[in-house]
Coordinates of C-alpha atoms in Angstrom, one line a residue:
M1 CA 51.6 -15.2 120.8
A2 CA 52.9 -17.7 118.2
L3 CA 49.6 -17.5 116.4
T4 CA 49.6 -13.7 116.3
G5 CA 53.3 -13.6 115.3
G6 CA 52.8 -16.2 112.6
A7 CA 49.8 -14.3 111.1
I8 CA 51.7 -11.0 111.0
T9 CA 54.7 -12.8 109.4
F10 CA 52.4 -14.4 106.8
T11 CA 50.8 -11.0 106.0
S12 CA 54.2 -9.4 105.6
L13 CA 55.0 -11.7 102.7
Y14 CA 52.0 -10.5 100.8
L15 CA 52.4 -6.9 102.0
A16 CA 55.7 -6.9 100.1
A17 CA 54.1 -8.5 97.0
G18 CA 51.2 -5.9 97.1
A19 CA 53.6 -3.0 97.6
L20 CA 55.1 -3.5 94.1
T21 CA 51.7 -2.7 92.5
P22 CA 51.9 1.1 92.7
L23 CA 55.7 1.2 93.0
L24 CA 56.0 -0.3 89.5
V25 CA 54.3 2.8 88.1
L26 CA 56.8 4.9 90.0
Y27 CA 59.7 2.9 88.6
K28 CA 58.2 3.3 85.1
E29 CA 58.2 7.1 85.5
Q30 CA 61.7 7.2 86.9
W31 CA 63.4 4.7 84.5
E32 CA 61.2 5.2 81.4
F33 CA 60.8 1.5 80.4
P34 CA 58.0 0.2 78.2
A35 CA 54.6 -1.1 79.5
A36 CA 55.7 -4.6 78.5
S37 CA 58.5 -4.5 81.1
L38 CA 56.1 -3.3 83.7
T39 CA 53.7 -6.2 83.2
L40 CA 56.6 -8.6 83.0
A41 CA 58.0 -7.3 86.3
F42 CA 54.5 -7.8 87.9
A43 CA 53.9 -11.3 86.5
V44 CA 57.3 -13.0 87.0
Y45 CA 56.3 -13.2 90.7
A46 CA 54.0 -16.1 89.6
I47 CA 56.9 -18.0 88.1
G48 CA 58.8 -18.0 91.4
F49 CA 55.8 -18.7 93.5
L50 CA 54.6 -21.6 91.4
A51 CA 58.0 -23.2 91.2
A52 CA 58.5 -23.0 94.9
L53 CA 55.0 -24.1 95.8
L54 CA 55.2 -27.2 93.6
T55 CA 58.6 -28.3 94.8
L56 CA 58.6 -27.2 98.5
R57 CA 54.9 -27.6 99.3
S58 CA 55.4 -30.7 101.5
L59 CA 59.0 -30.2 102.6
S60 CA 58.0 -28.8 106.0
D61 CA 56.0 -32.1 106.7
H62 CA 59.4 -33.9 106.7
I63 CA 62.0 -31.5 108.1
G64 CA 59.7 -29.3 110.3
R65 CA 58.0 -25.9 109.8
R66 CA 60.7 -23.7 111.3
P67 CA 63.6 -24.6 108.9
V68 CA 61.4 -24.1 105.9
L69 CA 59.9 -20.8 107.2
I70 CA 63.2 -19.3 108.3
G71 CA 64.8 -20.2 104.9
A72 CA 61.8 -18.6 103.1
L73 CA 62.0 -15.5 105.2
V74 CA 65.8 -15.2 104.5
I75 CA 65.0 -15.4 100.8
Q76 CA 62.3 -12.7 101.3
L77 CA 64.9 -10.5 103.1
A78 CA 67.1 -10.8 100.0
S79 CA 64.3 -9.7 97.7
N80 CA 63.6 -6.7 99.9
V81 CA 67.2 -5.7 99.7
M82 CA 67.2 -6.1 95.9
F83 CA 64.2 -3.8 95.6
L84 CA 65.8 -1.3 98.0
V85 CA 69.0 -1.0 95.9
A86 CA 67.6 -1.7 92.5
P87 CA 69.1 0.6 89.8
D88 CA 66.9 -0.5 87.0
I89 CA 63.9 -2.7 86.0
G90 CA 66.2 -5.7 85.5
W91 CA 66.9 -5.8 89.2
V92 CA 63.2 -5.4 90.0
I93 CA 62.3 -8.4 87.7
A94 CA 64.9 -10.5 89.4
G95 CA 63.7 -9.4 92.8
R96 CA 60.1 -10.3 91.9
I97 CA 61.2 -13.8 91.0
V98 CA 63.0 -14.1 94.3
Q99 CA 60.0 -12.7 96.1
G100 CA 57.7 -15.2 94.5
I101 CA 60.1 -18.1 95.5
A102 CA 60.0 -16.8 99.1
T103 CA 56.2 -16.5 99.3
G104 CA 55.6 -19.9 97.5
A105 CA 58.1 -21.6 99.9
A106 CA 56.5 -20.2 103.0
S107 CA 52.8 -20.3 102.1
S108 CA 51.9 -24.0 102.7
A109 CA 54.2 -24.3 105.8
L110 CA 52.8 -21.1 107.3
T111 CA 49.2 -22.0 106.6
A112 CA 49.7 -25.4 108.3
A113 CA 51.6 -23.8 111.2
L114 CA 48.8 -21.3 111.9
V115 CA 46.3 -24.1 112.3
E116 CA 48.7 -26.1 114.4
V117 CA 49.5 -23.4 116.9
A118 CA 45.9 -22.2 117.2
P119 CA 44.2 -23.3 120.4
R120 CA 42.3 -26.5 120.2
N121 CA 38.9 -24.9 120.2
R122 CA 39.9 -22.2 117.7
K123 CA 41.5 -24.2 114.9
R124 CA 39.2 -22.6 112.3
L125 CA 40.7 -19.2 113.3
G126 CA 44.1 -20.4 112.0
T127 CA 42.5 -21.3 108.6
I128 CA 40.8 -18.0 108.4
L129 CA 44.0 -16.1 109.3
G130 CA 45.9 -18.0 106.6
S131 CA 43.2 -17.1 104.0
V132 CA 42.8 -13.4 104.9
S133 CA 46.6 -12.9 105.2
V134 CA 47.0 -13.5 101.4
T135 CA 44.5 -11.1 99.8
G136 CA 44.4 -8.8 102.8
G137 CA 48.2 -8.4 102.7
L138 CA 48.2 -7.7 98.9
A139 CA 45.5 -5.1 99.3
V140 CA 47.0 -3.3 102.3
G141 CA 50.5 -3.5 100.8
S142 CA 49.3 -1.7 97.7
L143 CA 47.4 1.0 99.6
L144 CA 50.2 1.8 102.0
A145 CA 52.8 1.9 99.2
G146 CA 50.5 4.2 97.3
L147 CA 50.2 6.4 100.4
A148 CA 54.0 6.5 100.8
I149 CA 54.4 7.6 97.1
Q150 CA 51.8 10.3 97.7
V151 CA 53.4 11.9 100.8
T152 CA 57.1 11.4 100.3
T153 CA 59.8 11.4 97.6
T154 CA 61.6 8.4 99.1
A155 CA 58.7 5.9 99.0
N156 CA 60.8 2.9 97.7
A157 CA 63.3 3.3 100.5
I158 CA 60.7 3.7 103.2
V159 CA 58.6 0.8 102.0
F160 CA 61.5 -1.7 101.8
V161 CA 63.3 -0.6 104.9
V162 CA 60.1 -1.1 106.9
L163 CA 59.5 -4.5 105.2
T164 CA 63.1 -5.5 105.9
I165 CA 62.6 -4.8 109.6
I166 CA 59.3 -6.7 109.6
T167 CA 60.9 -9.6 107.9
I168 CA 63.8 -9.7 110.4
L169 CA 61.3 -9.6 113.3
G170 CA 59.4 -12.4 111.5
I171 CA 62.5 -14.6 111.4
A172 CA 62.9 -14.0 115.2
V173 CA 59.3 -14.9 115.9
I174 CA 59.5 -18.1 113.9
A175 CA 62.9 -19.0 115.5
L176 CA 61.3 -18.6 119.0
S177 CA 58.1 -20.4 118.1
P178 CA 57.6 -24.1 119.1
E179 CA 58.2 -26.6 116.3
T180 CA 54.9 -28.4 115.6
V181 CA 56.1 -31.2 113.3
G182 CA 58.8 -33.9 113.9
R183 CA 61.3 -35.0 111.3
T184 CA 60.2 -37.9 109.0
P185 CA 61.8 -39.6 106.1
G186 CA 61.0 -38.7 102.5
A187 CA 62.2 -35.1 102.3
L188 CA 63.9 -35.4 99.0
R189 CA 61.0 -37.4 97.5
S190 CA 58.7 -34.6 98.6
L191 CA 60.5 -32.2 96.3
I192 CA 59.1 -34.0 93.2
P193 CA 56.2 -31.9 91.8
R194 CA 52.9 -33.8 91.9
V195 CA 50.0 -32.4 89.9
A196 CA 47.1 -34.7 89.4
V197 CA 43.4 -34.5 88.7
P198 CA 41.9 -37.9 89.6
P199 CA 38.8 -39.1 87.8
A200 CA 36.5 -38.4 90.7
T201 CA 37.3 -34.7 90.6
R202 CA 37.6 -34.1 86.9
R203 CA 34.0 -33.0 86.2
E204 CA 34.1 -30.4 89.0
F205 CA 37.6 -29.4 88.2
A206 CA 36.8 -28.8 84.5
A207 CA 33.7 -26.8 85.5
A208 CA 35.6 -24.6 87.9
A209 CA 38.8 -24.1 86.0
P210 CA 37.6 -21.5 83.5
V211 CA 36.2 -19.1 86.1
V212 CA 39.2 -19.7 88.3
A213 CA 41.4 -18.7 85.4
A214 CA 39.2 -15.7 84.7
S215 CA 39.3 -14.5 88.3
W216 CA 43.0 -14.8 88.5
M217 CA 43.4 -13.0 85.2
L218 CA 41.3 -10.2 86.6
A219 CA 43.6 -10.2 89.7
G220 CA 46.5 -9.8 87.3
L221 CA 44.8 -7.0 85.5
S222 CA 44.1 -5.1 88.8
G223 CA 47.7 -5.5 90.0
G224 CA 49.6 -5.3 86.7
L225 CA 47.8 -2.8 84.5
A226 CA 45.1 -0.9 86.5
P227 CA 47.5 1.4 88.4
S228 CA 49.2 2.5 85.2
L229 CA 45.8 3.1 83.6
V230 CA 45.1 5.6 86.4
R231 CA 47.8 7.8 85.0
S232 CA 47.9 7.0 81.3
V233 CA 44.1 6.8 80.6
F234 CA 42.4 8.8 83.3
L235 CA 45.3 11.3 83.6
V236 CA 45.3 11.2 87.4
D237 CA 48.8 11.7 88.8
S238 CA 48.4 10.3 92.3
G239 CA 50.4 7.6 94.1
L240 CA 47.5 7.1 96.5
I241 CA 45.0 6.5 93.7
N242 CA 47.5 4.1 92.0
G243 CA 47.6 2.2 95.3
L244 CA 43.9 2.2 95.6
A245 CA 43.6 0.7 92.1
G246 CA 45.7 -2.3 93.4
F247 CA 43.8 -2.3 96.7
I248 CA 40.1 -2.6 95.7
A249 CA 40.0 -6.1 94.2
P250 CA 42.0 -8.1 96.7
A251 CA 40.4 -6.2 99.6
T252 CA 36.9 -7.1 98.4
S253 CA 38.1 -10.6 97.8
A254 CA 39.3 -10.9 101.4
V255 CA 36.0 -9.7 102.7
I256 CA 33.9 -12.0 100.5
G257 CA 36.1 -15.0 101.3
L258 CA 35.2 -14.5 105.0
A259 CA 31.5 -13.6 104.4
F260 CA 30.9 -16.7 102.1
A261 CA 32.5 -19.2 104.5
K262 CA 29.1 -20.7 105.3
V263 CA 27.4 -20.1 102.0
D264 CA 26.5 -23.3 100.0
S265 CA 29.5 -24.0 97.7
R266 CA 27.4 -24.3 94.5
R267 CA 25.6 -21.1 95.2
A268 CA 28.9 -19.3 96.0
M269 CA 30.3 -20.6 92.7
T270 CA 27.3 -19.2 90.8
I271 CA 27.5 -15.8 92.5
G272 CA 31.3 -15.8 91.8
I273 CA 30.7 -16.6 88.1
Y274 CA 28.1 -13.8 87.7
A275 CA 30.4 -11.3 89.4
S276 CA 33.3 -12.4 87.1
V277 CA 31.1 -11.5 84.2
I278 CA 29.8 -8.2 85.5
G279 CA 33.2 -7.0 86.9
P280 CA 35.2 -6.9 83.7
L281 CA 32.2 -5.3 81.9
G282 CA 32.3 -2.6 84.5
I283 CA 36.1 -2.1 84.0
I284 CA 35.6 -1.8 80.3
S285 CA 32.7 0.6 80.8
G286 CA 34.8 2.8 83.0
L287 CA 37.6 3.0 80.4
F288 CA 35.3 4.0 77.6
A289 CA 33.3 6.4 79.8
G290 CA 36.5 7.9 81.1
S291 CA 35.2 7.3 84.6
L292 CA 37.7 6.1 87.2
G293 CA 34.8 5.5 89.7
I294 CA 33.1 3.0 87.3
M295 CA 36.4 1.2 86.7
F296 CA 36.9 0.9 90.5
I297 CA 33.3 -0.5 90.9
G298 CA 34.1 -3.0 88.2
Q299 CA 37.3 -4.0 90.0
A300 CA 35.3 -4.4 93.3
I301 CA 32.8 -6.7 91.6
A302 CA 35.6 -8.7 90.0
G303 CA 37.0 -9.0 93.6
V304 CA 33.7 -10.5 94.6
G305 CA 34.0 -13.0 91.8
F306 CA 37.5 -14.0 92.9
G307 CA 36.6 -14.4 96.6
A308 CA 33.4 -16.4 95.9
S309 CA 34.5 -18.6 92.9
F310 CA 38.0 -19.5 94.1
T311 CA 36.9 -20.4 97.6
A312 CA 33.9 -22.4 96.1
A313 CA 36.2 -24.2 93.6
L314 CA 38.4 -25.5 96.5
R315 CA 35.4 -26.6 98.5
L316 CA 33.7 -28.3 95.5
V317 CA 36.8 -30.1 94.2
F318 CA 38.9 -30.9 97.3
P319 CA 36.4 -33.3 99.1
L320 CA 36.0 -35.5 96.0
A321 CA 39.7 -36.5 96.1
E322 CA 41.1 -39.3 98.4
P323 CA 43.3 -38.0 101.2
H324 CA 46.5 -39.1 99.3
Q325 CA 45.3 -37.4 96.2
R326 CA 44.5 -34.0 97.6
A327 CA 48.0 -32.4 97.4
G328 CA 48.1 -33.1 93.7
V329 CA 44.6 -31.7 93.2
V330 CA 45.4 -28.5 95.1
A331 CA 48.6 -28.2 93.0
G332 CA 46.5 -28.5 89.8
I333 CA 44.2 -25.7 90.9
Y334 CA 47.2 -23.5 91.7
V335 CA 48.9 -24.3 88.4
V336 CA 45.7 -23.0 86.6
S337 CA 45.6 -20.0 88.9
Y338 CA 49.1 -18.8 88.7
L339 CA 49.5 -19.4 84.9
A340 CA 46.3 -17.3 84.5
F341 CA 47.7 -14.7 86.8
G342 CA 51.0 -14.4 85.0
V343 CA 51.0 -15.4 81.3
P344 CA 48.0 -13.3 80.0
I345 CA 49.1 -10.1 81.6
V346 CA 52.6 -10.4 80.1
I347 CA 50.9 -10.9 76.7
A348 CA 48.7 -7.9 77.4
G349 CA 51.7 -5.8 78.2
Q350 CA 53.2 -6.7 74.8
L351 CA 50.0 -5.9 73.0
T352 CA 49.6 -2.5 74.6
E353 CA 52.6 -1.3 72.6
T354 CA 50.8 -2.0 69.3
L355 CA 47.1 -1.9 70.1
G356 CA 47.1 0.6 72.9
Q357 CA 46.0 0.2 76.5
V358 CA 42.2 0.6 76.2
P359 CA 41.8 -1.9 73.3
T360 CA 44.1 -4.4 74.9
V361 CA 42.3 -4.2 78.3
S362 CA 39.0 -4.5 76.4
W363 CA 40.0 -7.8 74.7
Y364 CA 41.6 -9.0 77.9
A365 CA 38.4 -8.4 79.9
A366 CA 36.2 -9.9 77.1
L367 CA 38.3 -13.1 77.4
T368 CA 37.6 -13.3 81.1
V369 CA 33.9 -12.9 80.5
L370 CA 34.0 -15.8 78.0
L371 CA 35.8 -18.0 80.4
A372 CA 33.3 -17.2 83.2
L373 CA 30.4 -18.0 80.8
I374 CA 32.0 -21.4 80.0
S375 CA 32.0 -22.2 83.7
L376 CA 28.4 -21.0 84.0
V377 CA 27.3 -23.5 81.4
A378 CA 29.2 -26.3 83.1
Q379 CA 27.7 -25.4 86.5
I380 CA 24.2 -25.5 85.0
R381 CA 24.8 -28.9 83.5
I382 CA 26.1 -30.3 86.8
T383 CA 23.1 -28.9 88.7
H384 CA 20.6 -30.4 86.1
S385 CA 22.4 -33.7 86.3
S386 CA 22.2 -33.8 90.1
R387 CA 18.5 -33.0 90.0
R388 CA 17.8 -35.8 87.5
S389 CA 19.8 -38.3 89.6
D390 CA 17.7 -37.3 92.7
L391 CA 14.5 -38.1 90.9

């Protein structure tokens, strides 16, 4: 019961984050703000998430899982209410920062809690649920919000009333769940951000970082610009299709993350790199051909790139660090990820006002291809070096 409740609670955090993807397009139509404000409202989530993750990542190890999770869910509840009553895009931007803080604060504690409450012979299930909850929640949240926009005129109210109820139920579930960690000293010291890439991990980290950045940039493109492209470039006025534009990449990523669990890490990384090259080329081709279907295929392939390369990056880098260094390494990977997720899409939003959406997306996608190719060269060098050392 605790495992199921925890997984649903974890998913609800990302459902809320994903729901904003098509709703931002609706807000833009209602309030008539520029595209730059839309991408800013999407991307500031990364600021809140990263700030909370870096400072609160280890807090639950010292004061227990429940206090951290209940606090994070209360913050999430506040963000839901902010979106529910938002009168303008300024409230939405503030709500996204608060939402990011809530999710970042809860993520590491909930991931650990899912493993800890899983039965002894099913600990891997807790890890899998934690992984799928992230991308799966983003995907389903976008699709369901898009459906609500399609079939009702009160989509924002419906979405955030439902999410508020789910969050309240999540608080109750966590409050009634057993505590899995005792209190230990060092809570205040744990709040100091620690980002480190020790020497033993640097080669693999440097080889993986460009494609990790590329895949997270493409995730930002799918969530931050793709839904608005549906309306402005392809002239399709459909909330459901907007939601689908935000659904395809994270849904594919979730499936690939599961499917590649037993695939050799180096092979998974290579597949992810190739997908991160082909995917954005497909997106660009769809834009120039005026084909929404081709763009969606490109997004799906980009989702393959994300699911394969990010999972492989963690598996290649993480084991090379000593146990006391691993938290800093993971923090380093997430700094690269969330900076790539947030900063480029904000810049792209600014450029759309002067260059136009299609040229901006084309340059954006071309940059992700270049980053993926840099990682490909680095991976080839590592493979050749390993073969020489084996001779």
